Short mmCIF file of C-alpha atoms in Angstrom, two decimals:
data_model
loop_
_atom_site.label_atom_id
_atom_site.label_comp_id
_atom_site.label_asym_id
_atom_site.label_seq_id
_atom_site.Cartn_x
_atom_site.Cartn_y
_atom_site.Cartn_z
CA UNK L 12 0.00 0.00 0.00
CA UNK L 13 2.68 2.41 1.02
CA UNK L 14 4.78 1.49 -1.93
CA UNK L 15 1.85 1.82 -4.28
CA UNK L 16 1.16 5.34 -2.99
CA UNK L 17 4.83 6.30 -2.81
CA UNK L 18 5.48 5.90 -6.53
CA UNK L 19 3.17 8.63 -7.74
CA UNK L 20 4.69 11.15 -5.35
CA UNK L 21 8.07 11.41 -7.06
CA UNK L 22 6.33 11.49 -10.45
CA UNK L 23 4.13 14.28 -9.30
CA UNK L 24 7.09 16.20 -7.93
CA UNK L 25 8.99 15.56 -11.14
CA UNK L 26 6.07 16.84 -13.16
CA UNK L 27 5.88 19.95 -11.02
CA UNK L 28 9.62 20.52 -11.37
CA UNK L 29 9.45 20.08 -15.14
CA UNK L 30 6.43 22.33 -15.32
CA UNK L 31 8.17 24.93 -13.20
CA UNK L 32 11.22 24.67 -15.40
CA UNK L 33 9.08 25.17 -18.47
CA UNK L 34 7.37 28.14 -16.87
CA UNK L 35 10.73 29.71 -16.05
CA UNK L 36 12.07 29.22 -19.58
CA UNK L 37 8.99 30.41 -21.45
CA UNK L 38 9.56 34.18 -21.04
CA UNK L 39 13.13 33.88 -22.34
CA UNK L 40 11.89 31.83 -25.27
CA UNK L 41 9.10 34.31 -25.97
CA UNK L 42 11.55 37.21 -25.72
CA UNK L 43 13.92 35.44 -28.10
CA UNK L 44 11.08 34.76 -30.51
CA UNK L 45 9.94 38.39 -30.31
CA UNK L 46 13.49 39.62 -30.86
CA UNK L 47 13.97 37.33 -33.84
CA UNK L 48 10.64 38.49 -35.24
CA UNK L 49 11.62 42.14 -34.81
CA UNK L 50 14.97 41.49 -36.48
CA UNK L 51 13.28 39.74 -39.37
CA UNK L 52 10.78 42.58 -39.57
CA UNK L 53 13.57 45.19 -39.67
CA UNK L 54 15.43 43.19 -42.30
CA UNK L 55 12.29 42.91 -44.37
CA UNK L 56 11.69 46.65 -44.14
CA UNK L 57 15.28 47.31 -45.25
CA UNK L 58 14.89 44.89 -48.14
CA UNK L 59 11.71 46.46 -49.47
CA UNK L 60 11.58 48.40 -52.72
CA UNK L 61 9.75 51.69 -53.07
CA UNK L 62 7.18 52.09 -55.84
CA UNK L 63 7.03 55.59 -57.31
CA UNK L 64 4.51 56.97 -59.81
CA UNK L 65 6.27 59.66 -61.85
CA UNK L 66 4.46 62.47 -63.64
CA UNK L 67 6.14 62.45 -67.05
CA UNK L 68 8.00 59.82 -69.07
CA UNK L 69 11.55 60.64 -70.12
CA UNK L 70 11.92 62.72 -73.26
CA UNK L 71 15.48 61.78 -74.13
CA UNK L 72 16.09 58.29 -72.80
CA UNK L 73 17.11 59.70 -69.39
CA UNK L 74 19.97 61.64 -70.97
CA UNK L 75 21.37 63.65 -68.03
CA UNK L 76 22.12 66.64 -70.28
CA UNK L 77 18.37 67.19 -70.80
CA UNK L 78 15.42 67.79 -68.49
CA UNK L 79 15.47 64.03 -67.83
CA UNK L 80 18.33 64.84 -65.44
CA UNK L 81 15.76 65.87 -62.85
CA UNK L 82 14.44 62.31 -62.72
CA UNK L 83 17.95 61.02 -62.08
CA UNK L 84 18.34 63.62 -59.34
CA UNK L 85 14.97 62.78 -57.77
CA UNK L 86 15.98 59.11 -57.64
CA UNK L 87 19.36 59.98 -56.07
CA UNK L 88 21.35 58.17 -58.73
CA UNK L 89 23.21 61.11 -60.34
CA UNK L 90 25.02 63.71 -58.23
CA UNK L 91 26.54 67.13 -58.84
CA UNK L 92 29.54 68.99 -57.45
CA UNK L 93 27.26 71.31 -55.45
CA UNK L 94 23.83 70.95 -53.86
CA UNK L 95 21.51 73.72 -52.66
CA UNK L 96 20.00 74.07 -49.22
CA UNK L 97 16.41 75.13 -48.58
CA UNK L 98 17.33 78.79 -49.03
CA UNK L 99 19.05 78.14 -52.35
CA UNK L 100 22.56 78.59 -50.97
CA UNK L 101 25.29 76.27 -52.34
CA UNK L 102 26.53 73.41 -50.14
CA UNK L 103 29.23 70.73 -50.60
CA UNK L 104 28.35 67.55 -52.48
CA UNK L 105 30.90 65.89 -54.79
CA UNK L 106 32.96 69.03 -54.24
CA UNK L 107 33.95 69.49 -50.62
CA UNK L 108 34.96 73.15 -50.82
CA UNK L 109 35.51 75.94 -53.31
CA UNK L 110 36.95 79.41 -53.64
CA UNK L 111 36.74 82.25 -56.14
CA UNK L 112 40.24 83.01 -57.36
CA UNK L 113 39.18 86.05 -59.42
CA UNK L 114 35.89 87.29 -60.95
CA UNK L 115 36.13 84.67 -63.72
CA UNK L 116 37.89 81.78 -62.01
CA UNK L 117 36.79 79.27 -59.39
CA UNK L 118 38.54 76.27 -57.82
CA UNK L 119 36.57 73.24 -56.57
CA UNK L 120 38.12 70.48 -54.43
CA UNK L 121 36.84 67.01 -55.39
CA UNK L 122 35.62 64.57 -52.73
CA UNK L 123 37.95 61.64 -52.12
CA UNK L 124 36.82 58.00 -51.94
CA UNK L 125 33.88 58.26 -54.34
CA UNK L 126 33.24 55.57 -56.95
CA UNK L 127 30.86 55.49 -59.86
CA UNK L 128 28.31 52.71 -60.06
CA UNK L 129 30.52 50.85 -62.52
CA UNK L 130 33.31 50.77 -59.93
CA UNK L 131 35.54 53.41 -61.52
CA UNK L 132 36.84 56.21 -59.27
CA UNK L 133 35.73 59.83 -59.25
CA UNK L 134 38.73 61.91 -60.35
CA UNK L 135 39.41 65.49 -61.33
CA UNK L 136 39.88 64.34 -64.94
CA UNK L 137 36.47 62.65 -64.89
CA UNK L 138 34.86 65.85 -63.57
CA UNK L 139 36.53 67.84 -66.35
CA UNK L 140 35.31 65.43 -69.03
CA UNK L 141 31.75 65.33 -67.69
CA UNK L 142 31.35 69.11 -67.37
CA UNK L 143 33.04 69.71 -70.74
CA UNK L 144 30.54 67.35 -72.38
CA UNK L 145 27.74 69.51 -70.97
CA UNK L 146 29.29 72.71 -72.33
CA UNK L 147 29.57 71.11 -75.80
CA UNK L 148 26.10 69.56 -75.89
CA UNK L 149 23.60 70.70 -78.52
CA UNK L 150 21.43 72.14 -77.18
CA UNK L 151 23.34 73.07 -74.05
CA UNK L 152 21.70 72.58 -70.66
CA UNK L 153 19.53 75.59 -69.78
CA UNK L 154 21.76 76.49 -66.86
CA UNK L 155 24.53 77.30 -69.35
CA UNK L 156 22.44 79.62 -71.52
CA UNK L 157 24.64 82.60 -72.31
CA UNK L 158 27.53 81.15 -70.30
CA UNK L 159 30.92 80.22 -71.76
CA UNK L 160 32.68 77.87 -69.35
CA UNK L 161 36.03 76.06 -69.53
CA UNK L 162 37.08 73.39 -67.06
CA UNK L 163 40.53 71.96 -66.35
CA UNK L 164 42.09 69.73 -63.72
CA UNK L 165 44.16 71.30 -60.96
CA UNK L 166 46.23 68.36 -59.79
CA UNK L 167 44.53 65.08 -58.91
CA UNK L 168 41.91 66.40 -56.53
CA UNK L 169 40.56 69.73 -57.83
CA UNK L 170 39.22 71.44 -60.92
CA UNK L 171 39.37 75.01 -62.16
CA UNK L 172 36.26 76.51 -63.75
CA UNK L 173 36.73 79.65 -65.87
CA UNK L 174 33.96 81.70 -67.42
CA UNK L 175 34.28 84.19 -70.27
CA UNK L 176 32.56 86.84 -68.15
CA UNK L 177 32.43 87.38 -64.41
CA UNK L 178 29.75 85.05 -63.05
CA UNK L 179 28.83 85.15 -59.36
CA UNK L 180 26.54 82.13 -59.73
CA UNK L 181 29.06 79.49 -60.80
CA UNK L 182 28.54 77.35 -57.65
CA UNK L 183 24.75 77.57 -58.09
CA UNK L 184 25.06 76.58 -61.72
CA UNK L 185 27.09 73.51 -60.82
CA UNK L 186 24.18 72.34 -58.65
CA UNK L 187 21.96 71.84 -61.70
CA UNK L 188 21.06 68.16 -62.20
CA UNK L 189 21.94 68.66 -65.87
CA UNK L 190 25.57 69.07 -64.76
CA UNK L 191 25.71 65.76 -62.88
CA UNK L 192 29.07 64.02 -62.97
CA UNK L 193 28.89 60.69 -64.82
CA UNK L 194 31.42 57.93 -65.47
CA UNK L 195 33.19 57.55 -68.80
CA UNK L 196 30.94 54.65 -69.81
CA UNK L 197 27.93 57.00 -69.99
CA UNK L 198 29.25 58.97 -72.97
CA UNK L 199 28.83 57.29 -76.36
CA UNK L 200 30.57 58.03 -79.64
CA UNK L 201 27.25 59.02 -81.24
CA UNK L 202 26.80 61.88 -78.79
CA UNK L 203 24.21 60.18 -76.57
CA UNK L 204 24.61 59.78 -72.82
CA UNK L 205 23.40 56.60 -71.09
CA UNK L 206 23.13 56.90 -67.29
CA UNK L 207 22.88 53.15 -66.54
CA UNK L 208 25.42 52.28 -63.83
CA UNK L 209 27.13 55.62 -64.41
CA UNK L 210 26.23 57.83 -61.44
CA UNK L 211 27.61 58.17 -57.90
CA UNK L 212 24.42 58.29 -55.79
CA UNK L 213 23.01 55.88 -53.19
CA UNK L 214 20.91 54.17 -55.89
CA UNK L 215 22.27 52.68 -59.08
CA UNK L 216 20.14 52.83 -62.23
CA UNK L 217 20.00 49.26 -63.54
CA UNK L 218 17.18 49.18 -66.07
CA UNK L 219 15.49 51.67 -68.38
CA UNK L 220 12.25 50.42 -69.93
CA UNK L 221 11.69 53.19 -72.47
CA UNK L 222 8.82 55.45 -71.50
CA UNK L 223 7.28 52.83 -69.20
CA UNK L 224 9.52 52.43 -66.16
CA UNK L 225 12.98 52.44 -64.62
CA UNK L 226 14.47 50.30 -61.88
CA UNK L 227 17.20 51.17 -59.40
CA UNK L 228 18.98 49.15 -56.72
CA UNK L 229 20.78 50.24 -53.59
CA UNK L 230 24.47 51.00 -54.29
CA UNK L 231 26.36 49.18 -51.56
CA UNK L 232 29.60 51.15 -52.07
CA UNK L 233 28.04 54.60 -51.79
CA UNK L 234 30.41 57.19 -50.32
CA UNK L 235 27.76 58.45 -47.91
CA UNK L 236 25.30 56.61 -45.69
CA UNK L 237 23.95 53.30 -46.99
CA UNK L 238 20.44 53.65 -48.42
CA UNK L 239 17.67 52.24 -46.23
CA UNK L 240 15.63 51.05 -49.21
CA UNK L 241 16.65 48.05 -51.31
CA UNK L 242 15.68 49.89 -54.45
CA UNK L 243 13.23 52.05 -56.39
CA UNK L 244 10.73 50.94 -59.01
CA UNK L 245 9.60 54.00 -60.94
CA UNK L 246 6.62 53.89 -63.29
CA UNK L 247 5.68 56.78 -65.57
CA UNK L 248 2.00 57.59 -65.12
CA UNK L 249 1.11 60.71 -67.14
CA UNK L 250 -2.61 60.30 -66.40
CA UNK L 251 -3.41 62.18 -63.20
CA UNK L 252 -6.46 60.08 -62.35
CA UNK L 253 -4.34 56.95 -62.61
CA UNK L 254 -1.71 58.44 -60.29
CA UNK L 255 -4.38 59.26 -57.73
CA UNK L 256 -5.78 55.73 -57.98
CA UNK L 257 -2.28 54.26 -57.56
CA UNK L 258 -1.91 56.12 -54.26
CA UNK L 259 -5.36 55.13 -53.01
CA UNK L 260 -4.91 51.44 -53.80
CA UNK L 261 -1.31 51.14 -52.62
CA UNK L 262 0.02 50.42 -56.10
CA UNK L 263 2.42 53.32 -55.54
CA UNK L 264 4.14 54.34 -52.32
CA UNK L 265 5.05 57.85 -53.48
CA UNK L 266 3.23 59.80 -56.20
CA UNK L 267 4.36 62.94 -57.99
CA UNK L 268 1.93 65.79 -58.69
CA UNK L 269 -1.40 64.51 -57.42
CA UNK L 270 -4.05 66.40 -59.42
CA UNK L 271 -6.27 68.76 -57.49
CA UNK L 272 -9.30 66.85 -58.77
CA UNK L 273 -8.05 63.71 -56.99
CA UNK L 274 -7.22 65.22 -53.61
CA UNK L 275 -10.74 64.95 -52.18
CA UNK L 276 -10.77 61.21 -52.94
CA UNK L 277 -7.60 60.48 -50.98
CA UNK L 278 -6.97 60.10 -47.25
CA UNK L 279 -5.68 63.51 -46.07
CA UNK L 280 -2.80 61.78 -44.27
CA UNK L 281 -1.38 60.84 -47.67
CA UNK L 282 -1.51 64.36 -49.14
CA UNK L 283 1.29 66.88 -48.60
CA UNK L 284 1.09 70.39 -50.05
CA UNK L 285 3.98 72.85 -50.38
CA UNK L 286 4.10 76.24 -52.18
CA UNK L 287 6.59 75.96 -54.98
CA UNK L 288 8.47 78.21 -57.43
CA UNK L 289 6.31 77.12 -60.35
CA UNK L 290 4.17 79.54 -62.35
CA UNK L 291 1.33 78.70 -64.68
CA UNK L 292 1.90 81.24 -67.46
CA UNK L 293 0.19 82.17 -70.73
CA UNK L 294 3.01 82.85 -73.22
CA UNK L 295 2.06 85.10 -76.15
CA UNK L 296 3.87 85.00 -79.51
CA UNK L 297 5.57 88.37 -79.99
CA UNK L 298 7.11 87.58 -83.37
CA UNK L 299 4.36 86.33 -85.67
CA UNK L 300 0.59 86.07 -85.92
CA UNK L 301 -2.04 88.44 -84.54
CA UNK L 302 -0.38 88.68 -81.11
CA UNK L 303 2.75 90.22 -82.61
CA UNK L 304 0.65 93.38 -82.18
CA UNK L 305 1.35 94.64 -78.61
CA UNK L 306 -2.17 96.06 -78.35
CA UNK L 307 -3.70 92.62 -78.99
CA UNK L 308 -1.36 91.06 -76.45
CA UNK L 309 -2.61 93.65 -73.98
CA UNK L 310 -6.17 92.65 -74.82
CA UNK L 311 -5.33 89.00 -74.15
CA UNK L 312 -3.72 89.90 -70.86
CA UNK L 313 -6.76 91.88 -69.76
CA UNK L 314 -9.07 89.00 -70.74
CA UNK L 315 -7.50 86.50 -68.35
CA UNK L 316 -9.36 86.12 -65.05
CA UNK L 317 -6.77 84.64 -62.71
CA UNK L 318 -9.05 84.39 -59.71
CA UNK L 319 -11.58 82.33 -61.66
CA UNK L 320 -8.89 79.87 -62.76
CA UNK L 321 -7.59 79.37 -59.21
CA UNK L 322 -11.10 79.06 -57.80
CA UNK L 323 -12.50 76.62 -60.35
CA UNK L 324 -9.67 74.54 -61.80
CA UNK L 325 -7.39 74.46 -58.75
CA UNK L 326 -10.17 74.52 -56.14
CA UNK L 327 -8.24 77.19 -54.26
CA UNK L 328 -5.05 75.09 -54.04
CA UNK L 329 -2.90 77.65 -55.88
CA UNK L 330 -1.92 81.29 -55.48
CA UNK L 331 -3.06 84.07 -57.83
CA UNK L 332 0.00 85.45 -59.63
CA UNK L 333 1.15 89.02 -59.03
CA UNK L 334 4.18 88.43 -61.22
CA UNK L 335 6.38 85.74 -62.68
CA UNK L 336 7.81 84.90 -59.25
CA UNK L 337 5.50 83.57 -56.57
CA UNK L 338 5.29 83.16 -52.78
CA UNK L 339 8.02 80.50 -52.74
CA UNK L 340 10.36 83.50 -53.15
CA UNK L 341 9.24 85.34 -50.06
CA UNK L 342 11.16 88.51 -50.93
CA UNK L 343 9.54 89.08 -54.34
CA UNK L 344 6.24 90.75 -53.40
CA UNK L 345 7.89 93.26 -51.08
CA UNK L 346 10.11 94.62 -53.87
CA UNK L 347 7.47 94.99 -56.58
CA UNK L 348 6.04 98.21 -57.97
CA UNK L 349 3.28 98.61 -60.58
CA UNK L 350 4.42 97.68 -64.09
CA UNK L 351 4.74 100.74 -66.34
CA UNK L 352 4.81 101.06 -70.11
CA UNK L 353 2.16 98.57 -71.08
CA UNK L 354 0.22 99.39 -74.27
CA UNK L 355 -3.48 100.17 -74.31
CA UNK L 356 -5.56 97.09 -75.26
CA UNK L 357 -7.17 97.05 -78.72
CA UNK L 358 -10.41 95.33 -79.70
CA UNK L 359 -9.61 91.82 -81.05
CA UNK L 360 -12.46 91.99 -83.60
CA UNK L 361 -12.46 88.23 -84.12
CA UNK L 362 -8.69 87.84 -84.51
CA UNK L 363 -8.03 84.12 -84.94
CA UNK L 364 -5.42 82.61 -82.61
CA UNK L 365 -4.23 79.10 -81.77
CA UNK L 366 -3.91 78.21 -78.09
CA UNK L 367 -1.73 75.25 -77.11
CA UNK L 368 -0.96 73.27 -73.98
CA UNK L 369 -0.21 69.68 -72.96
CA UNK L 370 -1.89 66.84 -71.11
CA UNK L 371 0.92 65.73 -68.80
CA UNK L 372 -0.19 68.10 -66.06
CA UNK L 373 -3.82 67.25 -65.49
CA UNK L 374 -4.95 70.81 -64.74
CA UNK L 375 -3.58 72.44 -67.89
CA UNK L 376 -6.24 71.23 -70.36
CA UNK L 377 -8.88 72.51 -67.94
CA UNK L 378 -7.06 75.83 -67.67
CA UNK L 379 -6.95 75.99 -71.48
CA UNK L 380 -10.73 75.54 -71.70
CA UNK L 381 -11.31 78.39 -69.25
CA UNK L 382 -8.74 80.68 -70.91
CA UNK L 383 -10.29 79.95 -74.31
CA UNK L 384 -13.68 81.03 -72.96
CA UNK L 385 -12.19 84.20 -71.48
CA UNK L 386 -10.37 85.12 -74.70
CA UNK L 387 -13.43 84.49 -76.82
CA UNK L 388 -15.51 86.61 -74.47
CA UNK L 389 -13.00 89.41 -75.16
CA UNK L 390 -13.46 89.04 -78.93
CA UNK L 391 -10.80 86.52 -80.04
CA UNK L 392 -11.55 83.47 -82.18
CA UNK L 393 -9.65 80.65 -80.45
CA UNK L 394 -8.62 77.21 -81.69
CA UNK L 395 -7.07 74.77 -79.22
CA UNK L 396 -4.33 72.17 -79.65
CA UNK L 397 -3.66 69.86 -76.71
CA UNK L 398 -1.11 67.02 -76.91
CA UNK L 399 1.35 65.13 -74.73
CA UNK L 400 4.34 67.29 -73.90
CA UNK L 401 6.77 65.12 -75.85
CA UNK L 402 4.66 65.63 -78.96
CA UNK L 403 4.18 69.38 -78.63
CA UNK L 404 7.48 70.72 -77.29
CA UNK L 405 9.18 71.18 -80.69
CA UNK L 406 6.26 73.17 -82.14
CA UNK L 407 5.98 75.18 -78.93
CA UNK L 408 9.64 76.23 -79.05
CA UNK L 409 9.44 76.95 -82.78
CA UNK L 410 6.69 79.55 -82.22
CA UNK L 411 3.95 77.57 -83.95
CA UNK L 412 1.32 78.77 -81.46
CA UNK L 413 -0.07 82.25 -80.89
CA UNK L 414 -0.55 81.48 -77.22
CA UNK L 415 0.72 78.64 -75.05
CA UNK L 416 -0.08 77.66 -71.46
CA UNK L 417 2.90 76.25 -69.59
CA UNK L 418 3.55 75.25 -66.01
CA UNK L 419 7.11 76.53 -65.58
CA UNK L 420 9.56 76.15 -62.70
CA UNK L 421 11.15 79.53 -62.03
CA UNK L 422 14.17 78.36 -59.99
CA UNK L 423 14.60 74.84 -61.27
CA UNK L 424 18.22 74.98 -62.33
CA UNK L 425 20.30 77.30 -60.19
CA UNK L 426 18.10 78.23 -57.24
CA UNK L 427 18.11 81.72 -58.74
CA UNK L 428 15.42 83.01 -61.13
CA UNK L 429 17.80 84.81 -63.50
CA UNK L 430 18.59 81.56 -65.34
CA UNK L 431 14.88 80.93 -65.90
CA UNK L 432 14.31 84.50 -67.13
CA UNK L 433 17.24 84.32 -69.54
CA UNK L 434 16.09 80.95 -70.86
CA UNK L 435 12.50 82.09 -71.42
CA UNK L 436 12.83 85.77 -72.36
CA UNK L 437 16.33 86.56 -73.65
CA UNK L 438 16.79 86.87 -77.41
CA UNK L 439 18.92 83.72 -77.50
CA UNK L 440 17.07 81.90 -74.71
CA UNK L 441 16.70 78.19 -75.36
CA UNK L 442 13.12 78.12 -73.99
CA UNK L 443 11.85 81.35 -75.53
CA UNK L 444 8.28 80.26 -76.30
CA UNK L 445 7.16 83.88 -76.77
CA UNK L 446 9.94 84.49 -79.33
CA UNK L 447 10.73 87.67 -77.41
CA UNK L 448 13.73 89.84 -78.24
CA UNK L 449 13.45 93.19 -76.50
CA UNK L 450 16.41 95.56 -75.83
CA UNK L 451 15.10 96.72 -72.45
CA UNK L 452 14.55 93.15 -71.32
CA UNK L 453 18.06 92.20 -72.49
CA UNK L 454 19.60 95.09 -70.56
CA UNK L 455 17.65 94.26 -67.39
CA UNK L 456 18.63 90.60 -67.56
CA UNK L 457 22.29 91.45 -68.11
CA UNK L 458 22.30 93.75 -65.10
CA UNK L 459 20.71 91.15 -62.84
CA UNK L 460 23.11 88.44 -64.02
CA UNK L 461 26.18 90.53 -63.18
CA UNK L 462 25.32 91.18 -59.54
CA UNK L 463 26.41 88.97 -56.66
CA UNK L 464 23.68 87.20 -54.67
CA UNK L 465 22.07 89.56 -52.19
CA UNK L 466 19.62 92.50 -51.93
CA UNK L 467 20.87 94.34 -55.04
CA UNK L 468 20.54 91.25 -57.19
CA UNK L 469 17.04 90.61 -55.88
CA UNK L 470 15.92 94.13 -56.78
CA UNK L 471 17.47 93.78 -60.23
CA UNK L 472 15.55 90.51 -60.69
CA UNK L 473 12.27 92.24 -59.89
CA UNK L 474 13.19 95.06 -62.27
CA UNK L 475 13.82 92.48 -65.00
CA UNK L 476 10.48 90.89 -64.22
CA UNK L 477 8.80 94.26 -64.70
CA UNK L 478 10.56 94.76 -68.05
CA UNK L 479 9.33 91.36 -69.23
CA UNK L 480 5.77 91.97 -68.06
CA UNK L 481 5.67 95.36 -69.78
CA UNK L 482 5.97 93.54 -73.16
CA UNK L 483 2.97 91.27 -72.41
CA UNK L 484 5.03 88.39 -73.79
CA UNK L 485 3.92 86.44 -70.73
CA UNK L 486 0.78 86.60 -68.62
CA UNK L 487 1.47 84.92 -65.25
CA UNK L 488 -1.79 83.39 -64.05
CA UNK L 489 -1.08 81.45 -60.87
CA UNK L 490 1.63 79.85 -58.76
CA UNK L 491 1.24 76.15 -58.20
CA UNK L 492 1.79 74.11 -55.08
CA UNK L 493 3.41 70.70 -54.81
CA UNK L 494 0.73 68.15 -54.02
CA UNK L 495 2.72 65.01 -53.32
CA UNK L 496 1.18 61.68 -52.35
CA UNK L 497 2.87 59.38 -49.85
CA UNK L 498 1.85 56.11 -48.24
CA UNK L 499 1.45 56.36 -44.47
CA UNK L 500 4.04 53.54 -44.30
CA UNK L 501 6.74 55.72 -45.89
CA UNK L 502 9.00 58.11 -44.02
CA UNK L 503 11.67 60.43 -45.34
CA UNK L 504 10.29 61.15 -48.81
CA UNK L 505 11.48 64.64 -49.71
CA UNK L 506 8.95 67.40 -50.37
CA UNK L 507 11.11 69.62 -52.50
CA UNK L 508 9.65 72.86 -53.92
CA UNK L 509 12.38 72.88 -56.58
CA UNK L 510 11.56 69.31 -57.67
CA UNK L 511 15.19 68.20 -57.53
CA UNK L 512 14.84 65.63 -54.77
CA UNK L 513 12.27 62.98 -53.96
CA UNK L 514 13.89 59.78 -52.68
CA UNK L 515 17.26 59.66 -50.92
CA UNK L 516 19.29 57.35 -48.71
CA UNK L 517 17.12 58.20 -45.68
CA UNK L 518 13.76 57.40 -47.29
CA UNK L 519 12.37 54.24 -45.69
CA UNK L 520 9.37 52.15 -44.74
CA UNK L 521 8.39 52.49 -41.11
CA UNK L 522 7.08 48.88 -40.82
CA UNK L 523 6.67 45.81 -42.97
CA UNK L 524 2.97 46.21 -43.62
CA UNK L 525 1.05 47.38 -46.59
CA UNK L 526 -1.55 50.07 -46.43
#
C-alpha cells in the first residue's frame, strides 16, 4: 500500500519541477522569438523596394544633359559637385569646398573616396570630361544659356572653372542636375549619354524600360550613408487620375503631382502640399501672328481672369500670380512696384489665334478651356491644340502657337530666377516660347546676371520681371503648389519645392505592412 502510494509522489514532484522549469524558460523563449521576429521585420523593411509613380515619361532616354536629369536627381542616382540648401545657398556635395580666385575663375576640391556605379573612381579628370561634355552639348543645358565655361584639372583632386565673363553664380550653376558628374561609360561616340550604372548616388540605375519604367537598386559602395531602401521601381504615369488611384490602392508608395481633382478622394494623411516656385503662365507670340501686335497682347492679358482659374480649376489650391515669381520667393512681393509702359488694349475683332498646352499636367487642359472662354468673351476666335508634352514641345519652341499655357519652374536649375528668365525671355534663350527679343529686357537681364547674390541682385531681378511683363510676352496666371502623395508607411520622402529631390538614402518604410 505504502509502496503503491509512494510511486506517484516522485512522479508528481517531477512533473511539477518540469512544469516549473518550463514556466521559467517560457519568457526567455518568448523574448527570443519576439526579438527574432523584430529582427526579421527590420530586415524585411530594409529589403523592401519603393514604388514611385512619376508624372512624365523621359523625353530623351534619361539623358542627363536634358530635363530628364531631374528624374535622375529625384531618384538619387546622379550627383553634382554642389547641392543647394532650402534657401538656395550652395553646399558641398561631390565638391567638398571651393573658392573664387578672381571674378572669372573658381577652384573646386573634389571629394575623395567616391566611386561610380561601374566601380571606376571619381577623379578630377572625370569631372573635367563630364562638365566639358555639358558645355559642348547641342542644345546646351539651360543652366549654361549665355555662359561660356572652360574646365581643367588642378592636380589630382581639384578642378578650375573659368567663365568668359564674371559670373557670381558658378557654384549655383554647378548644382543643376543637368551638370551631374557621370562615369566615362555614360558617354557614347554618337553623342548620346546613357546613365545606366554611371552615377555616384546611393541608388544605381540598372534598367530603363523606355517610357514605361525604370528600376534602381541600392548601391552598396556609396560614399555616404547606406540607403535604407533596397531599391526604387519608378513607373511613368502621365494620367493624373491613374496616379491618384495608384496612391489610393497602394500600387504606388510615393506619387508625384497629385491632381487637385483627386485630392478629395484620398486620405488627407497621404496628401502633402507645399508652395513651390512654379508659375502657370500664358506665353504670347511676340514675333508672328495676330499677337505680334502689342495692343492685342494687352487685350489677351486683360481678358484673363486669374481668380476664376484658381477658384475653379485648382479649387483654391494655388496662389493668384502678381508676377512671374511667386510666394516661394518670399522677398519678391515686397520689392514689386506697378508695371509701367504697357500698351493700351485694342479690340480683337475676331482675330483668330491658336492656343496650345499639354496633357501631362492634369490641370492644364482645364485651364486651357477656361482661358479659351475668357479670350473668346473678349473678342478673339480661339482654336485649341492639346497634346502630350513630348509631342508638342518642338512646335511650342518653334513659335507655332499664338498662345501657349505652360507650367514653368522659375528656380529649377540654379536656385536663382535669372537663369529661368534668360532661358525664357532673352533673345537667345533656349526656352523662348514667346519668341521675345526686347532691348530693355536684355539690358535688365544682363544687369541682374552681373550682380552677386544679395539685396541688389534681388531688386534687379524684380526690375527684370517688370521689363518682361511690360511687353505682355507672358501673362502669369497662378503659382502652383506641390501636391505630393505618400503612403502612411513611408518616411523620409522629400517634399522639395524645386523638384530636384524625392527619394534619398534616408527614405524608408516604417514597418513591414502594406496600407
